[in-house]
Amino acid sequence: MARFWVCLAGAGFFLGFLVLHSRFCGSPVLRKFAFQISWRTKEIPYRLDVGWPKHSEYFTGATFCVAIDSLSGLVYIAQRGDNIPKVLVFTEDGYFLRSWNYTVDTPHGIFAASTLHEQSVWITDVGSDFMMLWLHGERGTGPAKFYIPHSVTLDSSGRVWVADRGNKRIQVFDKDTGEWLGAWDNCFTEEGPSSVRFTPDGKYVVVAQLNLSRLLLAAAPPVGSIGNCSVIGTIQLADQVLPHLLDVSGKTGAIYVAEIGAKQVQKYVPMNSNFPSFGS
């Protein structure tokens, strides 16, 4: 009996230590970061960075989107909620820098880019009035038609990849002519893609599947071919984490995932840090 009470007291002390450490040191130990990685090769190329960010208490709403400014080393995160900062800015190392709550109502998507002379951040705000500047396609199920298009990105050869979530496919276009080049649908029979990005070396396509709480990494096709989706591996997140949009650092290859269910952003870092960027 004495041994039982000693064990119980020890367990209680350890749990209390975790709570206090999380409260005062910003540790992520109590955050939702359960996950499972499945890979078709012996080498698992990504691991979860459980120490990012340094202080998770700044996540106070539903984190809808994340964007990486690789030139400046900044991570922009947009979240929804009442009376909270709508945009958070961290370093890629996880240090909180600043936030703002002006001009943004209901953020849905975000994109960041910098030159040597200026920084730029674009936010899709579905709660504000907007003016249509450019449109391609219409609602439907055929080629070059969309149903809930959710994310867009460019590959190194200038092809435009669109996550056509409602149609459970990714469509590909020429960025200059708008010509439809093909589509991937064989990977998305259960759930459509909510986000699509490329790794800096151009070898992998990274896809988020919202309701499955899953990330897919597929082999990127060569120039001149679209082919079929070939899944190399998956990262299965905890139930109801709900990865909405993601972005990939062009400098380190780290994957940042905005999770609206868990109300956090998680970072997955390459086991091999020698990712060449586009054009290198």
Short mmCIF file of C-alpha atoms in Angstrom, two decimals:
data_model
loop_
_atom_site.label_atom_id
_atom_site.label_comp_id
_atom_site.label_asym_id
_atom_site.label_seq_id
_atom_site.Cartn_x
_atom_site.Cartn_y
_atom_site.Cartn_z
CA MET A 1 0.00 0.00 0.00
CA ALA A 2 2.83 2.41 0.84
CA ARG A 3 4.36 1.80 -2.59
CA PHE A 4 1.02 2.65 -4.22
CA TRP A 5 0.79 6.00 -2.46
CA VAL A 6 4.40 6.81 -3.30
CA CYS A 7 3.75 6.12 -7.00
CA LEU A 8 0.53 8.15 -6.93
CA ALA A 9 2.29 11.10 -5.30
CA GLY A 10 5.10 10.89 -7.84
CA ALA A 11 2.67 10.93 -10.74
CA GLY A 12 0.84 13.91 -9.27
CA PHE A 13 4.09 15.80 -8.79
CA PHE A 14 5.15 15.12 -12.41
CA LEU A 15 1.79 16.32 -13.79
CA GLY A 16 1.95 19.43 -11.66
CA PHE A 17 5.47 20.11 -12.94
CA LEU A 18 4.27 19.89 -16.55
CA VAL A 19 1.43 22.32 -15.89
CA LEU A 20 3.68 24.85 -14.15
CA HIS A 21 6.40 24.50 -16.79
CA SER A 22 3.87 25.07 -19.55
CA ARG A 23 2.38 28.06 -17.74
CA PHE A 24 5.57 29.88 -16.88
CA CYS A 25 8.08 28.68 -19.47
CA GLY A 26 5.88 28.54 -22.55
CA SER A 27 6.54 24.85 -23.04
CA PRO A 28 4.38 23.11 -25.67
CA VAL A 29 4.08 19.92 -23.61
CA LEU A 30 0.32 20.34 -23.12
CA ARG A 31 -0.43 21.32 -26.71
CA LYS A 32 -2.02 18.94 -29.18
CA PHE A 33 0.93 17.54 -31.08
CA ALA A 34 0.14 13.83 -31.25
CA PHE A 35 0.93 12.55 -34.71
CA GLN A 36 2.10 9.52 -36.67
CA ILE A 37 4.41 9.47 -39.67
CA SER A 38 4.12 6.79 -42.35
CA TRP A 39 6.77 6.63 -45.05
CA ARG A 40 7.45 4.31 -47.97
CA THR A 41 11.19 4.64 -47.64
CA LYS A 42 13.43 3.77 -44.71
CA GLU A 43 14.33 7.40 -44.10
CA ILE A 44 11.68 9.60 -42.48
CA PRO A 45 12.43 13.09 -43.80
CA TYR A 46 10.46 15.19 -41.26
CA ARG A 47 10.10 15.47 -37.51
CA LEU A 48 7.87 17.62 -35.34
CA ASP A 49 9.60 20.58 -33.70
CA VAL A 50 7.90 20.42 -30.29
CA GLY A 51 9.73 23.56 -29.18
CA TRP A 52 8.08 25.81 -31.78
CA PRO A 53 6.95 28.42 -30.96
CA LYS A 54 8.73 29.34 -27.75
CA HIS A 55 5.49 30.64 -26.24
CA SER A 56 2.25 29.14 -27.52
CA GLU A 57 -0.02 31.30 -25.35
CA TYR A 58 -0.17 33.87 -28.16
CA PHE A 59 -2.51 31.51 -30.05
CA THR A 60 -5.85 32.81 -28.79
CA GLY A 61 -8.17 32.07 -31.72
CA ALA A 62 -8.74 29.66 -34.59
CA THR A 63 -5.49 29.70 -36.61
CA PHE A 64 -6.67 29.67 -40.22
CA CYS A 65 -3.49 30.36 -42.17
CA VAL A 66 0.27 30.77 -42.06
CA ALA A 67 2.79 32.36 -44.43
CA ILE A 68 6.59 32.30 -44.44
CA ASP A 69 8.72 35.23 -45.50
CA SER A 70 11.92 33.28 -46.04
CA LEU A 71 14.03 36.29 -46.98
CA SER A 72 13.24 38.02 -43.68
CA GLY A 73 12.96 34.82 -41.63
CA LEU A 74 9.44 35.71 -40.45
CA VAL A 75 6.31 33.62 -39.88
CA TYR A 76 2.93 35.36 -40.25
CA ILE A 77 -0.10 33.68 -38.67
CA ALA A 78 -3.71 34.86 -39.02
CA GLN A 79 -6.36 33.80 -36.54
CA ARG A 80 -10.09 34.37 -36.08
CA GLY A 81 -11.92 35.35 -32.92
CA ASP A 82 -13.41 38.25 -31.02
CA ASN A 83 -11.22 40.83 -29.32
CA ILE A 84 -7.95 39.13 -30.20
CA PRO A 85 -4.96 40.05 -32.38
CA LYS A 86 -5.77 38.85 -35.89
CA VAL A 87 -2.17 38.62 -37.15
CA LEU A 88 0.79 37.26 -35.17
CA VAL A 89 4.42 37.56 -36.26
CA PHE A 90 7.10 35.10 -35.13
CA THR A 91 10.65 34.40 -36.20
CA GLU A 92 11.32 31.07 -37.88
CA ASP A 93 13.11 30.12 -34.64
CA GLY A 94 9.84 30.57 -32.74
CA TYR A 95 10.26 33.92 -30.99
CA PHE A 96 7.19 36.16 -30.86
CA LEU A 97 7.78 39.63 -32.32
CA ARG A 98 4.50 41.51 -32.59
CA SER A 99 0.82 41.39 -33.46
CA TRP A 100 -1.85 43.64 -34.89
CA ASN A 101 -5.63 43.79 -34.96
CA TYR A 102 -6.30 46.58 -37.43
CA THR A 103 -7.82 46.42 -40.93
CA VAL A 104 -8.40 42.64 -40.66
CA ASP A 105 -11.81 41.19 -39.84
CA THR A 106 -12.11 37.49 -40.79
CA PRO A 107 -8.80 36.23 -42.24
CA HIS A 108 -8.90 33.11 -44.39
CA GLY A 109 -5.61 33.05 -46.30
CA ILE A 110 -2.27 34.82 -46.13
CA PHE A 111 0.80 35.21 -48.33
CA ALA A 112 4.10 36.92 -47.54
CA ALA A 113 7.02 37.93 -49.72
CA SER A 114 9.97 40.26 -49.49
CA THR A 115 12.52 41.90 -51.68
CA LEU A 116 15.72 43.57 -50.57
CA HIS A 117 13.80 46.85 -50.48
CA GLU A 118 10.37 46.06 -49.00
CA GLN A 119 8.19 43.51 -47.22
CA SER A 120 4.72 42.60 -48.42
CA VAL A 121 1.87 40.64 -46.81
CA TRP A 122 -1.42 39.82 -48.56
CA ILE A 123 -4.41 38.63 -46.52
CA THR A 124 -7.67 37.15 -47.82
CA ASP A 125 -10.28 38.73 -45.55
CA VAL A 126 -13.68 37.12 -46.11
CA GLY A 127 -15.33 39.50 -43.65
CA SER A 128 -14.57 42.63 -45.68
CA ASP A 129 -15.69 43.98 -49.02
CA PHE A 130 -13.29 43.28 -51.88
CA MET A 131 -12.90 43.97 -55.59
CA MET A 132 -12.29 41.19 -58.11
CA LEU A 133 -9.06 41.86 -60.00
CA TRP A 134 -8.48 38.52 -61.77
CA LEU A 135 -10.62 35.43 -62.39
CA HIS A 136 -9.98 32.12 -64.13
CA GLY A 137 -12.55 29.37 -64.53
CA GLU A 138 -16.03 28.95 -63.10
CA ARG A 139 -17.90 26.65 -60.74
CA GLY A 140 -18.20 23.08 -62.02
CA THR A 141 -16.58 19.67 -62.18
CA GLY A 142 -14.91 19.71 -65.60
CA PRO A 143 -11.35 20.75 -66.47
CA ALA A 144 -10.55 24.36 -65.47
CA LYS A 145 -13.71 24.51 -63.35
CA PHE A 146 -13.67 24.66 -59.57
CA TYR A 147 -15.65 23.91 -56.45
CA ILE A 148 -14.22 25.52 -53.29
CA PRO A 149 -10.71 26.25 -54.64
CA HIS A 150 -8.68 26.59 -51.48
CA SER A 151 -5.00 27.16 -52.20
CA VAL A 152 -2.67 28.02 -55.07
CA THR A 153 1.08 27.79 -55.58
CA LEU A 154 3.74 27.82 -58.30
CA ASP A 155 6.35 25.18 -59.03
CA SER A 156 9.88 25.90 -60.21
CA SER A 157 8.91 25.60 -63.89
CA GLY A 158 6.11 28.15 -63.62
CA ARG A 159 3.10 25.85 -63.43
CA VAL A 160 0.17 26.94 -61.26
CA TRP A 161 -1.19 24.30 -58.86
CA VAL A 162 -4.69 24.83 -57.44
CA ALA A 163 -6.15 22.82 -54.56
CA ASP A 164 -9.68 22.26 -55.88
CA ARG A 165 -11.00 21.03 -52.54
CA GLY A 166 -14.67 20.50 -53.37
CA ASN A 167 -13.83 18.48 -56.49
CA LYS A 168 -11.22 16.41 -54.57
CA ARG A 169 -8.36 17.18 -56.93
CA ILE A 170 -5.42 19.45 -57.72
CA GLN A 171 -5.55 21.19 -61.08
CA VAL A 172 -2.47 22.47 -62.92
CA PHE A 173 -2.22 25.41 -65.34
CA ASP A 174 0.38 27.31 -67.33
CA LYS A 175 1.04 30.55 -65.47
CA ASP A 176 1.35 32.66 -68.62
CA THR A 177 -1.38 31.31 -70.91
CA GLY A 178 -3.75 29.82 -68.34
CA GLU A 179 -3.79 26.57 -70.35
CA TRP A 180 -5.11 23.59 -68.39
CA LEU A 181 -2.27 21.04 -68.10
CA GLY A 182 -3.86 18.26 -66.09
CA ALA A 183 -5.13 17.23 -62.68
CA TRP A 184 -4.41 14.91 -59.77
CA ASP A 185 -7.41 13.16 -58.27
CA ASN A 186 -6.25 9.63 -57.45
CA CYS A 187 -4.83 10.68 -54.06
CA PHE A 188 -7.98 12.40 -52.85
CA THR A 189 -10.79 9.86 -52.94
CA GLU A 190 -11.49 10.36 -49.20
CA GLU A 191 -10.92 14.08 -48.81
CA GLY A 192 -10.01 16.93 -51.11
CA PRO A 193 -6.85 19.03 -50.66
CA SER A 194 -7.18 22.19 -48.60
CA SER A 195 -3.61 23.42 -49.18
CA VAL A 196 -0.74 22.73 -51.58
CA ARG A 197 2.93 23.76 -51.51
CA PHE A 198 6.29 22.53 -52.85
CA THR A 199 9.44 21.76 -50.92
CA PRO A 200 12.33 24.13 -51.78
CA ASP A 201 14.15 21.47 -53.80
CA GLY A 202 11.03 20.92 -55.90
CA LYS A 203 11.00 17.17 -55.23
CA TYR A 204 7.83 16.94 -53.13
CA VAL A 205 4.32 18.33 -53.16
CA VAL A 206 3.00 18.94 -49.63
CA VAL A 207 -0.78 18.73 -49.24
CA ALA A 208 -3.09 19.27 -46.26
CA GLN A 209 -6.37 17.36 -45.92
CA LEU A 210 -8.57 19.24 -43.49
CA ASN A 211 -11.18 16.77 -42.25
CA LEU A 212 -8.78 13.81 -42.24
CA SER A 213 -6.26 15.80 -40.13
CA ARG A 214 -3.54 14.55 -42.45
CA LEU A 215 -0.59 15.81 -44.49
CA LEU A 216 0.45 14.10 -47.71
CA LEU A 217 3.83 14.31 -49.39
CA ALA A 218 3.77 13.30 -53.03
CA ALA A 219 6.50 13.05 -55.65
CA ALA A 220 6.57 16.16 -57.82
CA PRO A 221 6.30 15.43 -61.56
CA PRO A 222 9.08 16.35 -63.98
CA VAL A 223 8.84 19.34 -66.30
CA GLY A 224 6.54 18.59 -69.22
CA SER A 225 4.49 15.99 -67.38
CA ILE A 226 1.71 16.00 -64.78
CA GLY A 227 1.01 12.28 -64.50
CA ASN A 228 -0.72 10.85 -61.45
CA CYS A 229 -0.28 11.62 -57.78
CA SER A 230 2.22 9.28 -56.12
CA VAL A 231 2.18 9.51 -52.33
CA ILE A 232 5.60 9.10 -50.74
CA GLY A 233 4.47 9.46 -47.14
CA THR A 234 1.87 10.82 -44.76
CA ILE A 235 1.83 12.65 -41.45
CA GLN A 236 -1.31 11.73 -39.53
CA LEU A 237 -2.21 14.37 -36.97
CA ALA A 238 -4.41 13.93 -33.91
CA ASP A 239 -8.19 13.76 -34.42
CA GLN A 240 -9.91 17.11 -34.92
CA VAL A 241 -6.62 18.99 -35.35
CA LEU A 242 -7.94 20.09 -38.79
CA PRO A 243 -4.95 21.40 -40.80
CA HIS A 244 -6.34 24.21 -42.91
CA LEU A 245 -3.51 25.94 -44.76
CA LEU A 246 0.24 25.37 -44.68
CA ASP A 247 3.40 26.97 -45.96
CA VAL A 248 6.98 25.81 -46.51
CA SER A 249 10.10 27.79 -45.72
CA GLY A 250 12.10 28.39 -48.87
CA LYS A 251 15.25 28.60 -46.78
CA THR A 252 15.02 25.62 -44.39
CA GLY A 253 12.30 23.44 -45.96
CA ALA A 254 10.34 23.44 -42.67
CA ILE A 255 6.58 22.89 -43.00
CA TYR A 256 4.33 25.19 -40.94
CA VAL A 257 0.74 23.99 -40.51
CA ALA A 258 -2.17 26.19 -39.38
CA GLU A 259 -4.61 23.97 -37.46
CA ILE A 260 -8.06 25.46 -36.91
CA GLY A 261 -9.21 22.60 -34.68
CA ALA A 262 -6.21 22.64 -32.34
CA LYS A 263 -5.94 26.46 -32.58
CA GLN A 264 -2.20 26.39 -33.11
CA VAL A 265 0.53 26.30 -35.75
CA GLN A 266 2.96 23.40 -35.75
CA LYS A 267 6.34 23.16 -37.43
CA TYR A 268 7.82 20.06 -39.06
CA VAL A 269 11.52 20.25 -39.84
CA PRO A 270 13.48 18.19 -42.39
CA MET A 271 15.77 15.53 -40.97
CA ASN A 272 18.15 16.58 -43.74
CA SER A 273 18.52 20.35 -43.43
CA ASN A 274 20.38 20.75 -46.73
CA PHE A 275 17.38 21.78 -48.82
CA PRO A 276 18.42 23.72 -51.92
CA SER A 277 15.98 26.51 -52.75
CA PHE A 278 14.43 27.16 -56.15
CA GLY A 279 16.98 28.36 -58.63
CA SER A 280 20.02 27.25 -56.63
#
